[in-house]
Amino acid sequence: MTLAITYALLAGLLVGLSRQLNGRLALSTTPLVASFWNHIIGFAILTLLGPLVGGLVPAGAADAPWHAYVGGPIGVVFVAAGSWLIARIGAVNTALLVIGGQMVSGVALDLIRAVPTTLWASALGVVLILAGMALTQRR
């Protein structure tokens, strides 16, 4: 369990570092250029690590449905939008916006998919997230 927690913390630090670098690069160039370099470097590193870890193309990748690959274009938009936002509202507010959006989207997807949940608890969670985000905007 300690190893999993360590990996999660390391991943969080690397994501934060990546967002900071992308935001800084977006200030110097444009958010799309920052997104481009983010994806080129990520592609190069994953291409080098792929054969070492167990292969570049996993078994069954060709049989995956088309919508399994929609995450790539969504990721490009997400990275470009994050680079654009960091330059305008700062890293902390961007992180709060992303986390809040993920939490609210998770509750919305659970409701759409009719996952058994306690409606009042989900609604309270969304209200607390939105209230917390509103509190960070106070001077």
mmCIF file with all atom_site columns, N, CA, C and O in Angstrom, residues 4 19 29-30 33 36 39 41 49 58 68-69 73 75-77 81-82 89 93 108 111-112 118 130:
data_model
loop_
_atom_site.group_PDB
_atom_site.id
_atom_site.type_symbol
_atom_site.label_atom_id
_atom_site.label_alt_id
_atom_site.label_comp_id
_atom_site.label_asym_id
_atom_site.label_entity_id
_atom_site.label_seq_id
_atom_site.pdbx_PDB_ins_code
_atom_site.Cartn_x
_atom_site.Cartn_y
_atom_site.Cartn_z
_atom_site.occupancy
_atom_site.B_iso_or_equiv
_atom_site.pdbx_formal_charge
_atom_site.auth_seq_id
_atom_site.auth_comp_id
_atom_site.auth_asym_id
_atom_site.auth_atom_id
_atom_site.pdbx_PDB_model_num
ATOM 1   N N  . ALA A 1 4   ? 1.972   2.130  -3.527  1.00 0.00 ? 4   ALA A N  1
ATOM 2   C CA . ALA A 1 4   ? 0.899   2.743  -4.318  1.00 0.00 ? 4   ALA A CA 1
ATOM 3   C C  . ALA A 1 4   ? 0.706   4.207  -3.939  1.00 0.00 ? 4   ALA A C  1
ATOM 4   O O  . ALA A 1 4   ? 0.513   5.069  -4.801  1.00 0.00 ? 4   ALA A O  1
ATOM 5   N N  . ARG A 1 19  ? 2.028   20.954 -15.548 1.00 0.00 ? 19  ARG A N  1
ATOM 6   C CA . ARG A 1 19  ? 1.121   22.094 -15.742 1.00 0.00 ? 19  ARG A CA 1
ATOM 7   C C  . ARG A 1 19  ? 1.852   23.419 -15.606 1.00 0.00 ? 19  ARG A C  1
ATOM 8   O O  . ARG A 1 19  ? 1.587   24.370 -16.343 1.00 0.00 ? 19  ARG A O  1
ATOM 9   N N  . THR A 1 29  ? 4.888   31.438 -25.696 1.00 0.00 ? 29  THR A N  1
ATOM 10  C CA . THR A 1 29  ? 4.440   31.146 -27.062 1.00 0.00 ? 29  THR A CA 1
ATOM 11  C C  . THR A 1 29  ? 2.910   31.246 -27.095 1.00 0.00 ? 29  THR A C  1
ATOM 12  O O  . THR A 1 29  ? 2.383   32.325 -26.948 1.00 0.00 ? 29  THR A O  1
ATOM 13  N N  . THR A 1 30  ? 2.260   30.128 -27.322 1.00 0.00 ? 30  THR A N  1
ATOM 14  C CA . THR A 1 30  ? 0.797   30.054 -27.287 1.00 0.00 ? 30  THR A CA 1
ATOM 15  C C  . THR A 1 30  ? 0.406   28.751 -26.594 1.00 0.00 ? 30  THR A C  1
ATOM 16  O O  . THR A 1 30  ? 1.222   27.824 -26.506 1.00 0.00 ? 30  THR A O  1
ATOM 17  N N  . VAL A 1 33  ? 1.021   25.712 -28.858 1.00 0.00 ? 33  VAL A N  1
ATOM 18  C CA . VAL A 1 33  ? 2.432   25.318 -28.961 1.00 0.00 ? 33  VAL A CA 1
ATOM 19  C C  . VAL A 1 33  ? 2.846   24.565 -27.694 1.00 0.00 ? 33  VAL A C  1
ATOM 20  O O  . VAL A 1 33  ? 3.540   23.544 -27.759 1.00 0.00 ? 33  VAL A O  1
ATOM 21  N N  . PHE A 1 36  ? 1.428   21.160 -27.940 1.00 0.00 ? 36  PHE A N  1
ATOM 22  C CA . PHE A 1 36  ? 2.183   20.384 -28.925 1.00 0.00 ? 36  PHE A CA 1
ATOM 23  C C  . PHE A 1 36  ? 3.442   19.807 -28.309 1.00 0.00 ? 36  PHE A C  1
ATOM 24  O O  . PHE A 1 36  ? 3.710   18.612 -28.422 1.00 0.00 ? 36  PHE A O  1
ATOM 25  N N  . HIS A 1 39  ? 2.807   17.035 -25.752 1.00 0.00 ? 39  HIS A N  1
ATOM 26  C CA . HIS A 1 39  ? 2.462   15.747 -26.338 1.00 0.00 ? 39  HIS A CA 1
ATOM 27  C C  . HIS A 1 39  ? 3.640   15.111 -27.084 1.00 0.00 ? 39  HIS A C  1
ATOM 28  O O  . HIS A 1 39  ? 3.804   13.895 -27.063 1.00 0.00 ? 39  HIS A O  1
ATOM 29  N N  . ILE A 1 41  ? 6.871   15.435 -26.325 1.00 0.00 ? 41  ILE A N  1
ATOM 30  C CA . ILE A 1 41  ? 7.797   14.903 -25.313 1.00 0.00 ? 41  ILE A CA 1
ATOM 31  C C  . ILE A 1 41  ? 7.197   13.667 -24.646 1.00 0.00 ? 41  ILE A C  1
ATOM 32  O O  . ILE A 1 41  ? 7.886   12.662 -24.429 1.00 0.00 ? 41  ILE A O  1
ATOM 33  N N  . LEU A 1 49  ? 9.911   4.061  -23.267 1.00 0.00 ? 49  LEU A N  1
ATOM 34  C CA . LEU A 1 49  ? 9.595   3.205  -22.130 1.00 0.00 ? 49  LEU A CA 1
ATOM 35  C C  . LEU A 1 49  ? 8.735   2.000  -22.505 1.00 0.00 ? 49  LEU A C  1
ATOM 36  O O  . LEU A 1 49  ? 8.800   0.970  -21.827 1.00 0.00 ? 49  LEU A O  1
ATOM 37  N N  . PRO A 1 58  ? -0.627  -2.687 -26.808 1.00 0.00 ? 58  PRO A N  1
ATOM 38  C CA . PRO A 1 58  ? -1.141  -3.789 -26.004 1.00 0.00 ? 58  PRO A CA 1
ATOM 39  C C  . PRO A 1 58  ? -1.977  -4.751 -26.843 1.00 0.00 ? 58  PRO A C  1
ATOM 40  O O  . PRO A 1 58  ? -2.537  -4.382 -27.879 1.00 0.00 ? 58  PRO A O  1
ATOM 41  N N  . ALA A 1 68  ? -12.909 4.324  -27.805 1.00 0.00 ? 68  ALA A N  1
ATOM 42  C CA . ALA A 1 68  ? -11.811 4.148  -26.853 1.00 0.00 ? 68  ALA A CA 1
ATOM 43  C C  . ALA A 1 68  ? -10.665 5.109  -27.153 1.00 0.00 ? 68  ALA A C  1
ATOM 44  O O  . ALA A 1 68  ? -9.838  5.383  -26.282 1.00 0.00 ? 68  ALA A O  1
ATOM 45  N N  . TYR A 1 69  ? -10.623 5.633  -28.370 1.00 0.00 ? 69  TYR A N  1
ATOM 46  C CA . TYR A 1 69  ? -9.531  6.519  -28.785 1.00 0.00 ? 69  TYR A CA 1
ATOM 47  C C  . TYR A 1 69  ? -9.919  7.997  -28.768 1.00 0.00 ? 69  TYR A C  1
ATOM 48  O O  . TYR A 1 69  ? -9.139  8.836  -29.193 1.00 0.00 ? 69  TYR A O  1
ATOM 49  N N  . PRO A 1 73  ? -7.800  13.130 -28.465 1.00 0.00 ? 73  PRO A N  1
ATOM 50  C CA . PRO A 1 73  ? -8.166  14.512 -28.813 1.00 0.00 ? 73  PRO A CA 1
ATOM 51  C C  . PRO A 1 73  ? -8.694  15.314 -27.621 1.00 0.00 ? 73  PRO A C  1
ATOM 52  O O  . PRO A 1 73  ? -8.406  16.505 -27.507 1.00 0.00 ? 73  PRO A O  1
ATOM 53  N N  . GLY A 1 75  ? -7.681  14.949 -24.599 1.00 0.00 ? 75  GLY A N  1
ATOM 54  C CA . GLY A 1 75  ? -6.476  15.293 -23.845 1.00 0.00 ? 75  GLY A CA 1
ATOM 55  C C  . GLY A 1 75  ? -5.744  16.481 -24.429 1.00 0.00 ? 75  GLY A C  1
ATOM 56  O O  . GLY A 1 75  ? -5.230  17.331 -23.692 1.00 0.00 ? 75  GLY A O  1
ATOM 57  N N  . VAL A 1 76  ? -5.694  16.557 -25.748 1.00 0.00 ? 76  VAL A N  1
ATOM 58  C CA . VAL A 1 76  ? -5.039  17.698 -26.404 1.00 0.00 ? 76  VAL A CA 1
ATOM 59  C C  . VAL A 1 76  ? -5.766  18.992 -26.033 1.00 0.00 ? 76  VAL A C  1
ATOM 60  O O  . VAL A 1 76  ? -5.138  19.992 -25.658 1.00 0.00 ? 76  VAL A O  1
ATOM 61  N N  . VAL A 1 77  ? -7.076  18.980 -26.110 1.00 0.00 ? 77  VAL A N  1
ATOM 62  C CA . VAL A 1 77  ? -7.867  20.163 -25.757 1.00 0.00 ? 77  VAL A CA 1
ATOM 63  C C  . VAL A 1 77  ? -7.678  20.494 -24.276 1.00 0.00 ? 77  VAL A C  1
ATOM 64  O O  . VAL A 1 77  ? -7.531  21.665 -23.900 1.00 0.00 ? 77  VAL A O  1
ATOM 65  N N  . ALA A 1 81  ? -6.147  23.939 -22.978 1.00 0.00 ? 81  ALA A N  1
ATOM 66  C CA . ALA A 1 81  ? -6.992  24.787 -22.131 1.00 0.00 ? 81  ALA A CA 1
ATOM 67  C C  . ALA A 1 81  ? -6.320  25.046 -20.786 1.00 0.00 ? 81  ALA A C  1
ATOM 68  O O  . ALA A 1 81  ? -6.378  26.167 -20.258 1.00 0.00 ? 81  ALA A O  1
ATOM 69  N N  . GLY A 1 82  ? -5.682  24.010 -20.227 1.00 0.00 ? 82  GLY A N  1
ATOM 70  C CA . GLY A 1 82  ? -4.973  24.199 -18.959 1.00 0.00 ? 82  GLY A CA 1
ATOM 71  C C  . GLY A 1 82  ? -3.824  25.178 -19.096 1.00 0.00 ? 82  GLY A C  1
ATOM 72  O O  . GLY A 1 82  ? -3.603  26.024 -18.220 1.00 0.00 ? 82  GLY A O  1
ATOM 73  N N  . ILE A 1 89  ? -5.449  32.659 -14.764 1.00 0.00 ? 89  ILE A N  1
ATOM 74  C CA . ILE A 1 89  ? -5.998  32.627 -13.395 1.00 0.00 ? 89  ILE A CA 1
ATOM 75  C C  . ILE A 1 89  ? -5.040  32.017 -12.377 1.00 0.00 ? 89  ILE A C  1
ATOM 76  O O  . ILE A 1 89  ? -5.365  31.949 -11.201 1.00 0.00 ? 89  ILE A O  1
ATOM 77  N N  . ASN A 1 93  ? -5.698  28.172 -8.835  1.00 0.00 ? 93  ASN A N  1
ATOM 78  C CA . ASN A 1 93  ? -7.097  28.256 -9.264  1.00 0.00 ? 93  ASN A CA 1
ATOM 79  C C  . ASN A 1 93  ? -7.390  27.295 -10.412 1.00 0.00 ? 93  ASN A C  1
ATOM 80  O O  . ASN A 1 93  ? -8.482  26.729 -10.497 1.00 0.00 ? 93  ASN A O  1
ATOM 81  N N  . ALA A 1 108 ? -22.291 13.747 -12.009 1.00 0.00 ? 108 ALA A N  1
ATOM 82  C CA . ALA A 1 108 ? -23.222 13.811 -13.146 1.00 0.00 ? 108 ALA A CA 1
ATOM 83  C C  . ALA A 1 108 ? -23.217 12.497 -13.930 1.00 0.00 ? 108 ALA A C  1
ATOM 84  O O  . ALA A 1 108 ? -24.286 11.988 -14.305 1.00 0.00 ? 108 ALA A O  1
ATOM 85  N N  . LEU A 1 111 ? -25.136 9.864  -12.088 1.00 0.00 ? 111 LEU A N  1
ATOM 86  C CA . LEU A 1 111 ? -26.583 10.065 -12.225 1.00 0.00 ? 111 LEU A CA 1
ATOM 87  C C  . LEU A 1 111 ? -27.075 9.634  -13.608 1.00 0.00 ? 111 LEU A C  1
ATOM 88  O O  . LEU A 1 111 ? -28.129 9.005  -13.733 1.00 0.00 ? 111 LEU A O  1
ATOM 89  N N  . ILE A 1 112 ? -26.311 9.967  -14.652 1.00 0.00 ? 112 ILE A N  1
ATOM 90  C CA . ILE A 1 112 ? -26.708 9.595  -16.016 1.00 0.00 ? 112 ILE A CA 1
ATOM 91  C C  . ILE A 1 112 ? -26.718 8.086  -16.186 1.00 0.00 ? 112 ILE A C  1
ATOM 92  O O  . ILE A 1 112 ? -27.623 7.525  -16.808 1.00 0.00 ? 112 ILE A O  1
ATOM 93  N N  . THR A 1 118 ? -26.645 7.889  -3.116  1.00 0.00 ? 118 THR A N  1
ATOM 94  C CA . THR A 1 118 ? -27.536 8.651  -2.241  1.00 0.00 ? 118 THR A CA 1
ATOM 95  C C  . THR A 1 118 ? -27.583 10.065 -2.796  1.00 0.00 ? 118 THR A C  1
ATOM 96  O O  . THR A 1 118 ? -26.579 10.780 -2.792  1.00 0.00 ? 118 THR A O  1
ATOM 97  N N  . LEU A 1 130 ? -18.617 23.538 -4.927  1.00 0.00 ? 130 LEU A N  1
ATOM 98  C CA . LEU A 1 130 ? -18.861 24.866 -5.495  1.00 0.00 ? 130 LEU A CA 1
ATOM 99  C C  . LEU A 1 130 ? -18.661 25.965 -4.450  1.00 0.00 ? 130 LEU A C  1
ATOM 100 O O  . LEU A 1 130 ? -18.107 27.027 -4.751  1.00 0.00 ? 130 LEU A O  1
#
